[in-house]
Amino acid sequence: MDEQIFTAKTVDEAIEQGLDALGITLDEAEITVLEEGKKKLFGSVKAKVQIRKKGSDAARAAEFIEGLLKILEIESKCEICEDGDNIKIDIKTPSSSKVIGKRGDVLDAIQCIAGAVANTGRDEYQKVVVDCENYRTQREETLKKLADKLAKKAVETGRKVILEPMNPYERRIIHSALANYENVKTVSEGKEPVRYIAVIPDGAKPFDRGIKFGERKPFGNRGERSDRKFDRRDRRDGNRERRPSSGGGRPPRGKKEIVFGTFLGNSGAKSEDGGN
C-alpha cells in the first residue's frame, strides 16, 4: 500500500491537505505525524505527516503474511477470497512444505496470527482461514475418513476410542462428521494444547480408559517373556554354582570365609596350616 507525505504550517492543515489529495475520509486513513509544526526565532518549521489509505481487514492480514514469510526467506504471494464474514487467504509458494509444516502446525500458527491481525480494531470477530496448496480440503477429507473408521471400531469393540490431540479446527471436523452417526457420540477431553476427542459407543462402561488410536499391542505373551527371563536367570545361577574354586582362590560371590583370631597378614591361611 502506497503512502504519501504532506506538509503544511500545522498538523491539522497537513492532514486536511492529504485527505483531499487522496480522496478519503479521516476514518479511512492511517496517519503518522513525522514533524510537528513550530515557530522559530527566525522562520518556522512546517508540519509533516504521512498518510496512507487503510486497507481491508483481509488485505492487512495478507500483507502481514507476506511480510512474515519474507523474513523467513520464503517466497510467497497471497490471494484473498472474502465470503461474507469469513476471510480466506491462499498462500502461493514454491516452498509449500515449509509453510504447511508437520500436520499443518506451521500453517495453523500463521492462521492464528493472521486472524489476530485481521480483527484488530473490530467489534465483531471475523473468521480467517489460511490455506496453502489446498491442504485444508485434503486434511478435512482425511479426518472425515478417520472419524468413520474409529466410529466403526468403537461400535465393534464396545469401548471408547481416543484420538491424538488436535487443534479446535480439526476437532470440529470430527464432531461434525460423527454428529449423525448411530450408536456413538463424541466428546472433547483434556486441556489445551493436548485436548483430544473421544469416540464413545452406546453402552460403554463409565470407567473405560479407552483405546488409544494407533497404540501398538505388545508382541507375544508377557507371561511367556517373564518365564524366559527367569529361565535365563536360573541358568546363570546354575553355572555359578558349578564353577570349581581353587584352593587359594576367592570364595564364590555371596559367601564369606569366617576366620577366628587376630588378623595379621594372611592369618587365615596360617591357622589352617597350624600357625597362630
PDB file of C-alpha atoms in Angstrom:
ATOM      1  CA  MET A   1       0.000   0.000   0.000  1.00  0.00           C
ATOM      2  CA  ASP A   2       1.393   3.394  -1.065  1.00  0.00           C
ATOM      3  CA  GLU A   3       1.778   6.180   1.426  1.00  0.00           C
ATOM      4  CA  GLN A   4       2.328   9.872   0.846  1.00  0.00           C
ATOM      5  CA  ILE A   5       3.859  12.697   2.876  1.00  0.00           C
ATOM      6  CA  PHE A   6       2.188  16.097   3.175  1.00  0.00           C
ATOM      7  CA  THR A   7       3.482  19.331   4.715  1.00  0.00           C
ATOM      8  CA  ALA A   8       1.741  22.487   5.942  1.00  0.00           C
ATOM      9  CA  LYS A   9       2.002  25.123   8.649  1.00  0.00           C
ATOM     10  CA  THR A  10       0.207  22.879  11.175  1.00  0.00           C
ATOM     11  CA  VAL A  11      -0.515  19.204  11.562  1.00  0.00           C
ATOM     12  CA  ASP A  12      -4.260  19.723  11.048  1.00  0.00           C
ATOM     13  CA  GLU A  13      -3.676  21.599   7.801  1.00  0.00           C
ATOM     14  CA  ALA A  14      -1.311  18.863   6.553  1.00  0.00           C
ATOM     15  CA  ILE A  15      -3.858  16.161   7.351  1.00  0.00           C
ATOM     16  CA  GLU A  16      -6.677  18.042   5.633  1.00  0.00           C
ATOM     17  CA  GLN A  17      -4.494  18.565   2.594  1.00  0.00           C
ATOM     18  CA  GLY A  18      -3.605  14.888   2.445  1.00  0.00           C
ATOM     19  CA  LEU A  19      -7.205  13.659   2.811  1.00  0.00           C
ATOM     20  CA  ASP A  20      -8.315  15.896  -0.039  1.00  0.00           C
ATOM     21  CA  ALA A  21      -5.450  14.726  -2.238  1.00  0.00           C
ATOM     22  CA  LEU A  22      -6.163  11.016  -1.601  1.00  0.00           C
ATOM     23  CA  GLY A  23      -9.929  11.411  -1.738  1.00  0.00           C
ATOM     24  CA  ILE A  24     -10.543   9.609   1.549  1.00  0.00           C
ATOM     25  CA  THR A  25     -12.097  10.387   4.912  1.00  0.00           C
ATOM     26  CA  LEU A  26     -10.358  10.538   8.274  1.00  0.00           C
ATOM     27  CA  ASP A  27     -11.768   7.110   9.236  1.00  0.00           C
ATOM     28  CA  GLU A  28     -10.259   5.577   6.116  1.00  0.00           C
ATOM     29  CA  ALA A  29      -6.778   6.988   6.734  1.00  0.00           C
ATOM     30  CA  GLU A  30      -3.735   5.827   8.680  1.00  0.00           C
ATOM     31  CA  ILE A  31      -1.835   8.941   9.779  1.00  0.00           C
ATOM     32  CA  THR A  32       1.679   9.217  11.157  1.00  0.00           C
ATOM     33  CA  VAL A  33       2.939  12.607  12.341  1.00  0.00           C
ATOM     34  CA  LEU A  34       6.570  12.961  11.277  1.00  0.00           C
ATOM     35  CA  GLU A  35       7.158  16.595  12.306  1.00  0.00           C
ATOM     36  CA  GLU A  36       5.204  19.000  14.473  1.00  0.00           C
ATOM     37  CA  GLY A  37       4.886  22.493  13.028  1.00  0.00           C
ATOM     38  CA  LYS A  38       6.510  25.154  15.188  1.00  0.00           C
ATOM     39  CA  LYS A  39       7.802  28.693  15.033  1.00  0.00           C
ATOM     40  CA  LYS A  40      11.431  29.657  15.495  1.00  0.00           C
ATOM     41  CA  LEU A  41      13.169  32.913  16.181  1.00  0.00           C
ATOM     42  CA  PHE A  42      13.973  33.154  12.524  1.00  0.00           C
ATOM     43  CA  GLY A  43      11.336  31.489  10.362  1.00  0.00           C
ATOM     44  CA  SER A  44       9.348  28.317  11.170  1.00  0.00           C
ATOM     45  CA  VAL A  45       9.363  24.533  10.735  1.00  0.00           C
ATOM     46  CA  LYS A  46       6.459  23.091   8.759  1.00  0.00           C
ATOM     47  CA  ALA A  47       4.403  20.176   9.984  1.00  0.00           C
ATOM     48  CA  LYS A  48       4.887  16.897   8.144  1.00  0.00           C
ATOM     49  CA  VAL A  49       2.510  13.918   8.139  1.00  0.00           C
ATOM     50  CA  GLN A  50       2.462  10.550   6.421  1.00  0.00           C
ATOM     51  CA  ILE A  51      -0.955   9.383   5.229  1.00  0.00           C
ATOM     52  CA  ARG A  52      -1.997   6.068   3.738  1.00  0.00           C
ATOM     53  CA  LYS A  53      -5.389   4.630   2.942  1.00  0.00           C
ATOM     54  CA  LYS A  54      -6.456   1.871   5.272  1.00  0.00           C
ATOM     55  CA  GLY A  55      -6.646  -1.495   3.586  1.00  0.00           C
ATOM     56  CA  SER A  56      -9.384  -4.012   4.210  1.00  0.00           C
ATOM     57  CA  ASP A  57      -9.038  -6.447   7.093  1.00  0.00           C
ATOM     58  CA  ALA A  58      -8.210  -9.199   4.616  1.00  0.00           C
ATOM     59  CA  ALA A  59      -5.615  -7.071   2.819  1.00  0.00           C
ATOM     60  CA  ARG A  60      -3.989  -6.183   6.125  1.00  0.00           C
ATOM     61  CA  ALA A  61      -3.749  -9.861   7.084  1.00  0.00           C
ATOM     62  CA  ALA A  62      -2.399 -10.865   3.655  1.00  0.00           C
ATOM     63  CA  GLU A  63       0.211  -8.110   3.792  1.00  0.00           C
ATOM     64  CA  PHE A  64       1.272  -9.349   7.217  1.00  0.00           C
ATOM     65  CA  ILE A  65       1.647 -12.951   5.994  1.00  0.00           C
ATOM     66  CA  GLU A  66       3.762 -11.908   3.017  1.00  0.00           C
ATOM     67  CA  GLY A  67       5.974  -9.818   5.295  1.00  0.00           C
ATOM     68  CA  LEU A  68       6.333 -12.677   7.783  1.00  0.00           C
ATOM     69  CA  LEU A  69       7.317 -15.209   5.114  1.00  0.00           C
ATOM     70  CA  LYS A  70       9.746 -12.723   3.600  1.00  0.00           C
ATOM     71  CA  ILE A  71      11.538 -12.542   6.959  1.00  0.00           C
ATOM     72  CA  LEU A  72      11.679 -16.352   6.914  1.00  0.00           C
ATOM     73  CA  GLU A  73      13.162 -16.138   3.396  1.00  0.00           C
ATOM     74  CA  ILE A  74      10.181 -17.907   1.835  1.00  0.00           C
ATOM     75  CA  GLU A  75       8.971 -16.509  -1.476  1.00  0.00           C
ATOM     76  CA  SER A  76       5.188 -16.169  -1.455  1.00  0.00           C
ATOM     77  CA  LYS A  77       2.140 -14.371  -2.787  1.00  0.00           C
ATOM     78  CA  CYS A  78      -1.259 -14.245  -1.074  1.00  0.00           C
ATOM     79  CA  GLU A  79      -4.617 -14.411  -2.826  1.00  0.00           C
ATOM     80  CA  ILE A  80      -7.672 -13.127  -0.934  1.00  0.00           C
ATOM     81  CA  CYS A  81     -11.194 -14.522  -1.105  1.00  0.00           C
ATOM     82  CA  GLU A  82     -13.794 -12.846   1.134  1.00  0.00           C
ATOM     83  CA  ASP A  83     -17.040 -14.717   1.744  1.00  0.00           C
ATOM     84  CA  GLY A  84     -19.408 -12.664   3.879  1.00  0.00           C
ATOM     85  CA  ASP A  85     -17.982 -12.530   7.382  1.00  0.00           C
ATOM     86  CA  ASN A  86     -15.244 -15.051   6.542  1.00  0.00           C
ATOM     87  CA  ILE A  87     -11.855 -14.339   5.015  1.00  0.00           C
ATOM     88  CA  LYS A  88      -9.847 -16.952   3.128  1.00  0.00           C
ATOM     89  CA  ILE A  89      -6.220 -16.298   2.260  1.00  0.00           C
ATOM     90  CA  ASP A  90      -4.470 -18.739  -0.069  1.00  0.00           C
ATOM     91  CA  ILE A  91      -0.662 -18.741   0.053  1.00  0.00           C
ATOM     92  CA  LYS A  92       1.062 -19.411  -3.266  1.00  0.00           C
ATOM     93  CA  THR A  93       4.663 -20.520  -2.761  1.00  0.00           C
ATOM     94  CA  PRO A  94       7.216 -22.972  -4.195  1.00  0.00           C
ATOM     95  CA  SER A  95       8.112 -23.901  -0.598  1.00  0.00           C
ATOM     96  CA  SER A  96       4.703 -25.236   0.427  1.00  0.00           C
ATOM     97  CA  SER A  97       6.132 -27.911   2.748  1.00  0.00           C
ATOM     98  CA  LYS A  98       7.828 -25.228   4.863  1.00  0.00           C
ATOM     99  CA  VAL A  99       4.653 -23.162   5.031  1.00  0.00           C
ATOM    100  CA  ILE A 100       2.409 -26.117   5.917  1.00  0.00           C
ATOM    101  CA  GLY A 101       4.744 -27.857   8.382  1.00  0.00           C
ATOM    102  CA  LYS A 102       4.173 -31.197  10.082  1.00  0.00           C
ATOM    103  CA  ARG A 103       0.437 -31.950  10.049  1.00  0.00           C
ATOM    104  CA  GLY A 104      -0.220 -28.284   9.295  1.00  0.00           C
ATOM    105  CA  ASP A 105       1.302 -26.919  12.523  1.00  0.00           C
ATOM    106  CA  VAL A 106       3.108 -24.019  10.776  1.00  0.00           C
ATOM    107  CA  LEU A 107       0.037 -23.166   8.698  1.00  0.00           C
ATOM    108  CA  ASP A 108      -2.116 -23.197  11.846  1.00  0.00           C
ATOM    109  CA  ALA A 109       0.286 -20.796  13.567  1.00  0.00           C
ATOM    110  CA  ILE A 110       0.202 -18.418  10.576  1.00  0.00           C
ATOM    111  CA  GLN A 111      -3.604 -18.597  10.532  1.00  0.00           C
ATOM    112  CA  CYS A 112      -3.817 -17.804  14.248  1.00  0.00           C
ATOM    113  CA  ILE A 113      -1.666 -14.679  13.956  1.00  0.00           C
ATOM    114  CA  ALA A 114      -3.313 -13.569  10.704  1.00  0.00           C
ATOM    115  CA  GLY A 115      -6.708 -13.805  12.410  1.00  0.00           C
ATOM    116  CA  ALA A 116      -5.492 -11.513  15.193  1.00  0.00           C
ATOM    117  CA  VAL A 117      -4.173  -9.009  12.635  1.00  0.00           C
ATOM    118  CA  ALA A 118      -7.396  -9.016  10.607  1.00  0.00           C
ATOM    119  CA  ASN A 119      -9.583  -8.487  13.699  1.00  0.00           C
ATOM    120  CA  THR A 120      -7.563  -5.634  15.196  1.00  0.00           C
ATOM    121  CA  GLY A 121      -9.968  -2.805  15.980  1.00  0.00           C
ATOM    122  CA  ARG A 122     -13.090  -4.780  15.017  1.00  0.00           C
ATOM    123  CA  ASP A 123     -16.132  -5.099  17.262  1.00  0.00           C
ATOM    124  CA  GLU A 124     -17.315  -8.374  15.710  1.00  0.00           C
ATOM    125  CA  TYR A 125     -14.923 -11.266  15.150  1.00  0.00           C
ATOM    126  CA  GLN A 126     -14.215 -12.198  11.555  1.00  0.00           C
ATOM    127  CA  LYS A 127     -13.064 -15.762  10.859  1.00  0.00           C
ATOM    128  CA  VAL A 128      -9.812 -16.049   8.899  1.00  0.00           C
ATOM    129  CA  VAL A 129      -8.782 -19.280   7.139  1.00  0.00           C
ATOM    130  CA  VAL A 130      -5.259 -19.512   5.738  1.00  0.00           C
ATOM    131  CA  ASP A 131      -4.611 -22.298   3.218  1.00  0.00           C
ATOM    132  CA  CYS A 132      -1.725 -23.483   1.057  1.00  0.00           C
ATOM    133  CA  GLU A 133      -1.824 -25.940  -1.869  1.00  0.00           C
ATOM    134  CA  ASN A 134      -5.395 -26.952  -0.919  1.00  0.00           C
ATOM    135  CA  TYR A 135      -4.106 -28.503   2.318  1.00  0.00           C
ATOM    136  CA  ARG A 136      -7.232 -27.669   4.355  1.00  0.00           C
ATOM    137  CA  THR A 137      -9.571 -29.531   1.998  1.00  0.00           C
ATOM    138  CA  GLN A 138      -7.306 -32.571   1.795  1.00  0.00           C
ATOM    139  CA  ARG A 139      -6.869 -32.658   5.567  1.00  0.00           C
ATOM    140  CA  GLU A 140     -10.644 -32.365   6.087  1.00  0.00           C
ATOM    141  CA  GLU A 141     -11.287 -35.385   3.836  1.00  0.00           C
ATOM    142  CA  THR A 142      -8.636 -37.380   5.711  1.00  0.00           C
ATOM    143  CA  LEU A 143     -10.192 -36.550   9.075  1.00  0.00           C
ATOM    144  CA  LYS A 144     -13.688 -37.492   7.891  1.00  0.00           C
ATOM    145  CA  LYS A 145     -12.449 -40.917   6.779  1.00  0.00           C
ATOM    146  CA  LEU A 146     -10.613 -41.324  10.076  1.00  0.00           C
ATOM    147  CA  ALA A 147     -13.744 -40.417  12.044  1.00  0.00           C
ATOM    148  CA  ASP A 148     -15.805 -43.054  10.208  1.00  0.00           C
ATOM    149  CA  LYS A 149     -13.128 -45.706  10.767  1.00  0.00           C
ATOM    150  CA  LEU A 150     -12.863 -45.025  14.504  1.00  0.00           C
ATOM    151  CA  ALA A 151     -16.624 -44.927  14.979  1.00  0.00           C
ATOM    152  CA  LYS A 152     -16.865 -48.428  13.492  1.00  0.00           C
ATOM    153  CA  LYS A 153     -14.040 -49.596  15.734  1.00  0.00           C
ATOM    154  CA  ALA A 154     -15.768 -48.178  18.826  1.00  0.00           C
ATOM    155  CA  VAL A 155     -19.043 -49.976  17.955  1.00  0.00           C
ATOM    156  CA  GLU A 156     -17.263 -53.281  17.230  1.00  0.00           C
ATOM    157  CA  THR A 157     -15.214 -53.298  20.438  1.00  0.00           C
ATOM    158  CA  GLY A 158     -17.791 -51.602  22.660  1.00  0.00           C
ATOM    159  CA  ARG A 159     -15.006 -49.402  24.039  1.00  0.00           C
ATOM    160  CA  LYS A 160     -14.163 -45.730  23.935  1.00  0.00           C
ATOM    161  CA  VAL A 161     -11.611 -44.784  21.253  1.00  0.00           C
ATOM    162  CA  ILE A 162      -9.268 -41.867  21.945  1.00  0.00           C
ATOM    163  CA  LEU A 163      -7.719 -39.800  19.165  1.00  0.00           C
ATOM    164  CA  GLU A 164      -4.447 -37.914  19.292  1.00  0.00           C
ATOM    165  CA  PRO A 165      -4.580 -34.241  20.422  1.00  0.00           C
ATOM    166  CA  MET A 166      -5.926 -31.869  17.754  1.00  0.00           C
ATOM    167  CA  ASN A 167      -6.493 -28.157  17.379  1.00  0.00           C
ATOM    168  CA  PRO A 168     -10.068 -26.765  17.666  1.00  0.00           C
ATOM    169  CA  TYR A 169     -10.478 -26.530  13.878  1.00  0.00           C
ATOM    170  CA  GLU A 170      -9.772 -30.249  13.370  1.00  0.00           C
ATOM    171  CA  ARG A 171     -11.829 -31.301  16.392  1.00  0.00           C
ATOM    172  CA  ARG A 172     -14.840 -29.519  14.910  1.00  0.00           C
ATOM    173  CA  ILE A 173     -14.442 -31.573  11.729  1.00  0.00           C
ATOM    174  CA  ILE A 174     -14.533 -34.840  13.715  1.00  0.00           C
ATOM    175  CA  HIS A 175     -17.546 -33.723  15.785  1.00  0.00           C
ATOM    176  CA  SER A 176     -19.400 -32.680  12.631  1.00  0.00           C
ATOM    177  CA  ALA A 177     -18.561 -35.893  10.749  1.00  0.00           C
ATOM    178  CA  LEU A 178     -19.993 -38.091  13.537  1.00  0.00           C
ATOM    179  CA  ALA A 179     -22.877 -35.840  14.590  1.00  0.00           C
ATOM    180  CA  ASN A 180     -25.450 -38.094  12.913  1.00  0.00           C
ATOM    181  CA  TYR A 181     -23.587 -41.396  13.304  1.00  0.00           C
ATOM    182  CA  GLU A 182     -25.717 -44.022  15.046  1.00  0.00           C
ATOM    183  CA  ASN A 183     -24.691 -45.652  18.344  1.00  0.00           C
ATOM    184  CA  VAL A 184     -21.753 -43.331  19.087  1.00  0.00           C
ATOM    185  CA  LYS A 185     -21.155 -39.869  20.477  1.00  0.00           C
ATOM    186  CA  THR A 186     -18.069 -37.655  20.526  1.00  0.00           C
ATOM    187  CA  VAL A 187     -16.727 -35.565  23.397  1.00  0.00           C
ATOM    188  CA  SER A 188     -13.642 -33.395  23.802  1.00  0.00           C
ATOM    189  CA  GLU A 189     -11.463 -34.214  26.796  1.00  0.00           C
ATOM    190  CA  GLY A 190      -8.243 -32.867  28.287  1.00  0.00           C
ATOM    191  CA  LYS A 191      -6.910 -29.324  28.286  1.00  0.00           C
ATOM    192  CA  GLU A 192      -5.230 -27.248  25.606  1.00  0.00           C
ATOM    193  CA  PRO A 193      -2.842 -27.744  23.924  1.00  0.00           C
ATOM    194  CA  VAL A 194      -3.374 -31.517  24.391  1.00  0.00           C
ATOM    195  CA  ARG A 195      -7.170 -31.549  24.126  1.00  0.00           C
ATOM    196  CA  TYR A 196      -8.442 -34.569  22.212  1.00  0.00           C
ATOM    197  CA  ILE A 197     -11.630 -36.261  21.030  1.00  0.00           C
ATOM    198  CA  ALA A 198     -13.041 -39.490  22.457  1.00  0.00           C
ATOM    199  CA  VAL A 199     -15.491 -41.556  20.392  1.00  0.00           C
ATOM    200  CA  ILE A 200     -17.824 -43.311  22.844  1.00  0.00           C
ATOM    201  CA  PRO A 201     -20.180 -46.141  21.779  1.00  0.00           C
ATOM    202  CA  ASP A 202     -23.564 -46.703  23.393  1.00  0.00           C
ATOM    203  CA  GLY A 203     -23.272 -48.978  26.405  1.00  0.00           C
ATOM    204  CA  ALA A 204     -19.599 -48.274  27.071  1.00  0.00           C
ATOM    205  CA  LYS A 205     -18.521 -48.754  30.666  1.00  0.00           C
ATOM    206  CA  PRO A 206     -18.344 -45.476  32.647  1.00  0.00           C
ATOM    207  CA  PHE A 207     -14.772 -46.049  33.787  1.00  0.00           C
ATOM    208  CA  ASP A 208     -13.426 -47.349  30.477  1.00  0.00           C
ATOM    209  CA  ARG A 209      -9.972 -45.812  29.976  1.00  0.00           C
ATOM    210  CA  GLY A 210     -10.380 -46.208  26.244  1.00  0.00           C
ATOM    211  CA  ILE A 211      -8.316 -47.469  23.338  1.00  0.00           C
ATOM    212  CA  LYS A 212      -5.748 -45.001  22.066  1.00  0.00           C
ATOM    213  CA  PHE A 213      -5.829 -44.873  18.301  1.00  0.00           C
ATOM    214  CA  GLY A 214      -2.566 -46.114  16.781  1.00  0.00           C
ATOM    215  CA  GLU A 215      -1.360 -47.730  20.036  1.00  0.00           C
ATOM    216  CA  ARG A 216       0.579 -50.923  19.338  1.00  0.00           C
ATOM    217  CA  LYS A 217      -0.275 -54.124  21.172  1.00  0.00           C
ATOM    218  CA  PRO A 218       2.610 -55.860  22.997  1.00  0.00           C
ATOM    219  CA  PHE A 219       4.270 -58.598  20.967  1.00  0.00           C
ATOM    220  CA  GLY A 220       3.703 -62.151  22.236  1.00  0.00           C
ATOM    221  CA  ASN A 221       2.588 -63.089  25.745  1.00  0.00           C
ATOM    222  CA  ARG A 222       4.011 -61.184  28.690  1.00  0.00           C
ATOM    223  CA  GLY A 223       3.889 -64.294  30.877  1.00  0.00           C
ATOM    224  CA  GLU A 224       5.992 -66.228  28.373  1.00  0.00           C
ATOM    225  CA  ARG A 225       8.584 -63.432  28.264  1.00  0.00           C
ATOM    226  CA  SER A 226       8.726 -63.440  32.064  1.00  0.00           C
ATOM    227  CA  ASP A 227       9.240 -67.218  32.117  1.00  0.00           C
ATOM    228  CA  ARG A 228      12.073 -66.949  29.625  1.00  0.00           C
ATOM    229  CA  LYS A 229      13.655 -64.237  31.738  1.00  0.00           C
ATOM    230  CA  PHE A 230      13.560 -66.442  34.842  1.00  0.00           C
ATOM    231  CA  ASP A 231      14.934 -69.384  32.852  1.00  0.00           C
ATOM    232  CA  ARG A 232      17.947 -67.334  31.825  1.00  0.00           C
ATOM    233  CA  ARG A 233      18.435 -66.204  35.403  1.00  0.00           C
ATOM    234  CA  ASP A 234      18.258 -69.835  36.648  1.00  0.00           C
ATOM    235  CA  ARG A 235      20.851 -70.932  34.091  1.00  0.00           C
ATOM    236  CA  ARG A 236      23.201 -68.158  35.195  1.00  0.00           C
ATOM    237  CA  ASP A 237      22.781 -69.164  38.831  1.00  0.00           C
ATOM    238  CA  GLY A 238      23.362 -72.821  37.989  1.00  0.00           C
ATOM    239  CA  ASN A 239      26.572 -72.055  36.102  1.00  0.00           C
ATOM    240  CA  ARG A 240      27.830 -70.024  39.030  1.00  0.00           C
ATOM    241  CA  GLU A 241      27.242 -72.887  41.456  1.00  0.00           C
ATOM    242  CA  ARG A 242      29.042 -75.455  39.275  1.00  0.00           C
ATOM    243  CA  ARG A 243      32.100 -73.250  38.806  1.00  0.00           C
ATOM    244  CA  PRO A 244      35.071 -75.012  40.533  1.00  0.00           C
ATOM    245  CA  SER A 245      37.067 -72.979  43.054  1.00  0.00           C
ATOM    246  CA  SER A 246      40.820 -73.277  43.509  1.00  0.00           C
ATOM    247  CA  GLY A 247      42.367 -73.796  46.944  1.00  0.00           C
ATOM    248  CA  GLY A 248      43.709 -70.270  47.429  1.00  0.00           C
ATOM    249  CA  GLY A 249      41.220 -68.517  45.201  1.00  0.00           C
ATOM    250  CA  ARG A 250      38.421 -66.131  46.103  1.00  0.00           C
ATOM    251  CA  PRO A 251      35.299 -67.642  47.604  1.00  0.00           C
ATOM    252  CA  PRO A 252      32.162 -67.747  45.460  1.00  0.00           C
ATOM    253  CA  ARG A 253      30.323 -64.432  45.314  1.00  0.00           C
ATOM    254  CA  GLY A 254      27.864 -64.025  48.152  1.00  0.00           C
ATOM    255  CA  LYS A 255      29.850 -66.263  50.575  1.00  0.00           C
ATOM    256  CA  LYS A 256      32.475 -65.217  53.095  1.00  0.00           C
ATOM    257  CA  GLU A 257      35.153 -67.158  54.927  1.00  0.00           C
ATOM    258  CA  ILE A 258      34.913 -66.706  58.679  1.00  0.00           C
ATOM    259  CA  VAL A 259      38.331 -66.847  60.401  1.00  0.00           C
ATOM    260  CA  PHE A 260      38.683 -66.583  64.155  1.00  0.00           C
ATOM    261  CA  GLY A 261      41.681 -64.947  65.822  1.00  0.00           C
ATOM    262  CA  THR A 262      43.722 -61.820  65.250  1.00  0.00           C
ATOM    263  CA  PHE A 263      44.202 -60.838  61.605  1.00  0.00           C
ATOM    264  CA  LEU A 264      47.915 -60.455  60.810  1.00  0.00           C
ATOM    265  CA  GLY A 265      48.645 -60.621  57.140  1.00  0.00           C
ATOM    266  CA  ASN A 266      47.161 -63.831  55.764  1.00  0.00           C
ATOM    267  CA  SER A 267      46.404 -65.259  59.221  1.00  0.00           C
ATOM    268  CA  GLY A 268      43.553 -67.369  57.979  1.00  0.00           C
ATOM    269  CA  ALA A 269      45.860 -69.385  55.742  1.00  0.00           C
ATOM    270  CA  LYS A 270      48.422 -69.843  58.528  1.00  0.00           C
ATOM    271  CA  SER A 271      45.800 -71.025  61.009  1.00  0.00           C
ATOM    272  CA  GLU A 272      44.796 -73.786  58.591  1.00  0.00           C
ATOM    273  CA  ASP A 273      48.462 -74.895  58.447  1.00  0.00           C
ATOM    274  CA  GLY A 274      48.744 -74.986  62.226  1.00  0.00           C
ATOM    275  CA  GLY A 275      50.080 -71.437  62.731  1.00  0.00           C
ATOM    276  CA  ASN A 276      48.847 -68.814  65.238  1.00  0.00           C
TER     277      ASN A 276
END
